[in-house]
């Protein structure tokens, strides 16, 4: 199986980790992280404390966490400026990012981190694997990057996040491939380089004056 070259996040996993106070654990694993612009708008909503935490975390860690401009994000911006809610464009933006990356890196795979079980049932490039937050955290635990995935989920639960569905979505596959790659990276048997194409190396999306009006995910 080809190695993963990129991790793309939806808004909900970021909100879960912000609730748990554990966004920084993402920096322990070796793969580059991309947050599509439409996802950024949904997750980094300044109307919520968690949104502010996510915004500050992304801005503080631009060397490891990057946002990518997308057509879906542009559409979202236009809708918001016209006072129309636009909360369902994060998935479209994530698919744009994965397609662009795989076009430049056809021998890699992409890990897409989601909390929507319906995403798994939709058609996608076979090189894109969907992970729940729980499955991704368990791969990190197995790779030695965190002590306990369940503890992080419990912290999120105690902060008011419903993580029952996340625990139910956790499955060994495709986590086994990511787990093996994480373990190999820890032992030095493989080198993980930042293969993110220059077209994805964007500074964090500059929120428009309408961002505070975003009808985003419930935090």
Short mmCIF file of C-alpha atoms in Angstrom, two decimals:
data_model
loop_
_atom_site.label_atom_id
_atom_site.label_comp_id
_atom_site.label_asym_id
_atom_site.label_seq_id
_atom_site.Cartn_x
_atom_site.Cartn_y
_atom_site.Cartn_z
CA UNK A 1 0.00 0.00 0.00
CA UNK A 2 1.21 3.49 -0.88
CA UNK A 3 2.21 5.82 1.95
CA UNK A 4 0.01 8.63 3.12
CA UNK A 5 1.38 12.00 2.07
CA UNK A 6 -1.21 14.36 3.51
CA UNK A 7 -3.86 14.70 6.20
CA UNK A 8 -6.96 16.78 5.41
CA UNK A 9 -9.32 17.79 8.23
CA UNK A 10 -13.02 18.55 8.33
CA UNK A 11 -14.33 21.00 10.92
CA UNK A 12 -15.85 18.54 13.42
CA UNK A 13 -12.61 16.68 14.36
CA UNK A 14 -10.92 20.03 15.01
CA UNK A 15 -13.82 21.08 17.23
CA UNK A 16 -13.59 17.78 19.13
CA UNK A 17 -9.87 18.24 19.76
CA UNK A 18 -10.39 21.90 20.72
CA UNK A 19 -13.02 20.79 23.26
CA UNK A 20 -10.52 18.32 24.67
CA UNK A 21 -7.77 20.96 24.78
CA UNK A 22 -5.63 18.65 22.64
CA UNK A 23 -5.14 20.32 19.26
CA UNK A 24 -1.38 20.22 19.79
CA UNK A 25 -1.29 16.42 19.65
CA UNK A 26 -1.74 16.74 15.88
CA UNK A 27 1.72 18.30 15.69
CA UNK A 28 3.34 15.16 17.08
CA UNK A 29 2.67 13.03 13.99
CA UNK A 30 4.93 13.55 10.96
CA UNK A 31 2.50 14.21 8.10
CA UNK A 32 1.60 17.67 6.79
CA UNK A 33 -1.86 18.94 7.74
CA UNK A 34 -4.14 20.83 5.37
CA UNK A 35 -7.35 22.59 6.37
CA UNK A 36 -9.46 23.71 3.38
CA UNK A 37 -10.62 27.32 3.49
CA UNK A 38 -14.30 26.38 3.77
CA UNK A 39 -13.46 24.09 6.71
CA UNK A 40 -11.47 26.89 8.32
CA UNK A 41 -14.51 29.16 8.23
CA UNK A 42 -16.71 26.51 9.84
CA UNK A 43 -14.20 25.49 12.52
CA UNK A 44 -12.58 28.83 13.38
CA UNK A 45 -15.83 30.64 14.07
CA UNK A 46 -15.03 33.47 16.52
CA UNK A 47 -18.56 33.29 17.91
CA UNK A 48 -17.43 30.25 19.93
CA UNK A 49 -14.53 29.82 22.34
CA UNK A 50 -13.51 26.64 20.53
CA UNK A 51 -13.49 28.53 17.24
CA UNK A 52 -11.14 31.13 18.68
CA UNK A 53 -8.85 28.35 19.96
CA UNK A 54 -8.78 26.72 16.53
CA UNK A 55 -8.08 30.04 14.80
CA UNK A 56 -5.21 30.86 17.15
CA UNK A 57 -3.80 27.32 16.88
CA UNK A 58 -3.72 27.45 13.08
CA UNK A 59 -2.14 30.90 13.05
CA UNK A 60 0.48 29.85 15.61
CA UNK A 61 1.45 26.67 13.76
CA UNK A 62 1.59 27.76 10.12
CA UNK A 63 4.80 25.78 9.58
CA UNK A 64 2.87 22.53 10.12
CA UNK A 65 -0.78 23.44 9.61
CA UNK A 66 -1.75 25.06 6.33
CA UNK A 67 -4.97 26.15 4.74
CA UNK A 68 -5.78 25.77 1.06
CA UNK A 69 -7.92 28.02 -1.11
CA UNK A 70 -10.66 26.22 -3.05
CA UNK A 71 -13.50 26.98 -5.43
CA UNK A 72 -15.91 25.77 -2.75
CA UNK A 73 -14.38 28.26 -0.33
CA UNK A 74 -14.85 31.07 -2.84
CA UNK A 75 -18.47 30.05 -3.28
CA UNK A 76 -18.89 30.03 0.49
CA UNK A 77 -17.43 33.53 0.73
CA UNK A 78 -19.87 34.87 -1.87
CA UNK A 79 -22.84 33.27 -0.11
CA UNK A 80 -21.82 34.66 3.26
CA UNK A 81 -21.37 38.17 1.88
CA UNK A 82 -24.94 37.91 0.63
CA UNK A 83 -26.20 36.80 4.02
CA UNK A 84 -26.78 33.20 3.01
CA UNK A 85 -25.71 30.36 5.30
CA UNK A 86 -23.02 28.10 3.82
CA UNK A 87 -22.17 25.27 6.16
CA UNK A 88 -22.09 22.31 3.78
CA UNK A 89 -19.17 23.30 1.56
CA UNK A 90 -16.40 21.93 3.76
CA UNK A 91 -16.66 18.46 2.24
CA UNK A 92 -16.53 19.85 -1.31
CA UNK A 93 -13.45 21.89 -0.37
CA UNK A 94 -11.78 18.83 1.17
CA UNK A 95 -12.36 16.80 -2.01
CA UNK A 96 -10.85 19.63 -4.07
CA UNK A 97 -7.74 19.58 -1.89
CA UNK A 98 -7.34 15.80 -2.06
CA UNK A 99 -7.85 15.76 -5.84
CA UNK A 100 -5.26 18.49 -6.32
CA UNK A 101 -2.74 16.74 -4.11
CA UNK A 102 -3.20 13.35 -5.76
CA UNK A 103 -2.89 14.87 -9.23
CA UNK A 104 0.58 16.09 -8.22
CA UNK A 105 1.43 13.01 -6.12
CA UNK A 106 -0.23 10.01 -7.80
CA UNK A 107 1.77 7.47 -5.79
CA UNK A 108 0.59 8.77 -2.41
CA UNK A 109 -2.58 8.34 -0.37
CA UNK A 110 -4.54 10.94 1.60
CA UNK A 111 -6.07 10.58 5.06
CA UNK A 112 -9.34 12.50 5.34
CA UNK A 113 -10.49 13.04 8.94
CA UNK A 114 -14.26 13.30 9.34
CA UNK A 115 -17.00 12.82 11.92
CA UNK A 116 -19.80 12.31 9.39
CA UNK A 117 -20.48 8.61 8.86
CA UNK A 118 -22.24 9.41 5.58
CA UNK A 119 -18.97 10.56 4.00
CA UNK A 120 -17.72 6.95 3.99
CA UNK A 121 -20.58 5.92 1.68
CA UNK A 122 -19.93 8.53 -1.02
CA UNK A 123 -17.80 7.89 -4.06
CA UNK A 124 -14.21 9.09 -3.82
CA UNK A 125 -10.76 8.45 -5.20
CA UNK A 126 -9.63 5.00 -3.96
CA UNK A 127 -6.42 6.62 -2.71
CA UNK A 128 -8.41 8.66 -0.17
CA UNK A 129 -9.15 6.91 3.13
CA UNK A 130 -11.74 8.23 5.58
CA UNK A 131 -10.86 8.18 9.27
CA UNK A 132 -13.07 9.08 12.18
CA UNK A 133 -11.48 11.19 14.88
CA UNK A 134 -11.34 8.10 17.08
CA UNK A 135 -9.65 5.96 14.41
CA UNK A 136 -7.06 8.64 13.70
CA UNK A 137 -6.30 9.09 17.41
CA UNK A 138 -5.98 5.31 17.87
CA UNK A 139 -3.49 5.19 14.99
CA UNK A 140 -1.52 7.94 16.75
CA UNK A 141 -1.68 5.99 20.00
CA UNK A 142 -0.48 2.82 18.30
CA UNK A 143 2.34 4.78 16.69
CA UNK A 144 3.48 6.08 20.08
CA UNK A 145 2.56 9.75 19.51
CA UNK A 146 -0.06 9.94 22.28
CA UNK A 147 -0.69 7.92 25.41
CA UNK A 148 -4.44 7.36 25.11
CA UNK A 149 -6.95 8.09 22.35
CA UNK A 150 -9.82 7.23 24.68
CA UNK A 151 -8.59 9.74 27.26
CA UNK A 152 -8.67 12.55 24.69
CA UNK A 153 -12.18 11.59 23.64
CA UNK A 154 -13.23 11.47 27.28
CA UNK A 155 -11.85 14.98 27.82
CA UNK A 156 -13.93 16.18 24.87
CA UNK A 157 -16.97 14.43 26.32
CA UNK A 158 -16.49 16.08 29.69
CA UNK A 159 -16.33 19.43 27.91
CA UNK A 160 -19.75 18.77 26.34
CA UNK A 161 -18.83 17.08 23.05
CA UNK A 162 -20.87 14.01 22.04
CA UNK A 163 -18.23 11.41 21.16
CA UNK A 164 -20.36 8.27 21.34
CA UNK A 165 -20.72 8.11 17.55
CA UNK A 166 -16.98 8.62 17.14
CA UNK A 167 -16.22 5.63 19.32
CA UNK A 168 -18.74 3.56 17.38
CA UNK A 169 -17.16 4.59 14.05
CA UNK A 170 -13.69 3.40 15.09
CA UNK A 171 -12.56 0.43 12.99
CA UNK A 172 -9.09 -1.15 12.52
CA UNK A 173 -9.19 -0.51 8.73
CA UNK A 174 -7.95 1.60 7.06
CA UNK A 175 -6.21 2.58 10.30
CA UNK A 176 -3.82 -0.36 10.02
CA UNK A 177 -1.98 1.22 7.09
CA UNK A 178 -1.64 4.57 8.81
CA UNK A 179 -0.61 2.86 12.04
CA UNK A 180 2.16 0.96 10.23
CA UNK A 181 3.39 4.18 8.64
CA UNK A 182 3.41 5.98 11.98
CA UNK A 183 5.36 3.12 13.58
CA UNK A 184 7.87 3.08 10.73
CA UNK A 185 8.36 6.83 11.04
CA UNK A 186 9.04 6.46 14.78
CA UNK A 187 11.64 3.76 14.19
CA UNK A 188 13.25 5.64 11.33
CA UNK A 189 12.67 2.90 8.76
CA UNK A 190 10.96 5.34 6.39
CA UNK A 191 11.38 9.01 5.74
CA UNK A 192 8.25 11.12 5.66
CA UNK A 193 8.81 14.28 3.68
CA UNK A 194 6.50 17.25 3.19
CA UNK A 195 5.28 16.44 -0.29
CA UNK A 196 2.51 19.03 -0.18
CA UNK A 197 2.46 20.75 -3.57
CA UNK A 198 3.22 24.46 -3.65
CA UNK A 199 -0.34 25.09 -4.80
CA UNK A 200 -1.54 23.95 -1.36
CA UNK A 201 0.96 26.02 0.60
CA UNK A 202 -1.38 28.86 1.45
CA UNK A 203 -1.33 31.13 4.50
CA UNK A 204 -4.39 30.89 6.73
CA UNK A 205 -7.53 32.18 5.06
CA UNK A 206 -8.14 35.80 6.00
CA UNK A 207 -11.62 35.88 7.52
CA UNK A 208 -13.99 38.34 5.87
CA UNK A 209 -16.09 40.74 7.95
CA UNK A 210 -18.96 38.29 7.50
CA UNK A 211 -17.20 35.38 9.18
CA UNK A 212 -18.84 36.11 12.51
CA UNK A 213 -22.19 35.63 10.76
CA UNK A 214 -21.31 32.12 9.61
CA UNK A 215 -23.97 29.62 10.56
CA UNK A 216 -21.29 27.05 11.23
CA UNK A 217 -21.10 23.82 13.10
CA UNK A 218 -22.46 23.81 16.60
CA UNK A 219 -19.52 23.96 18.98
#
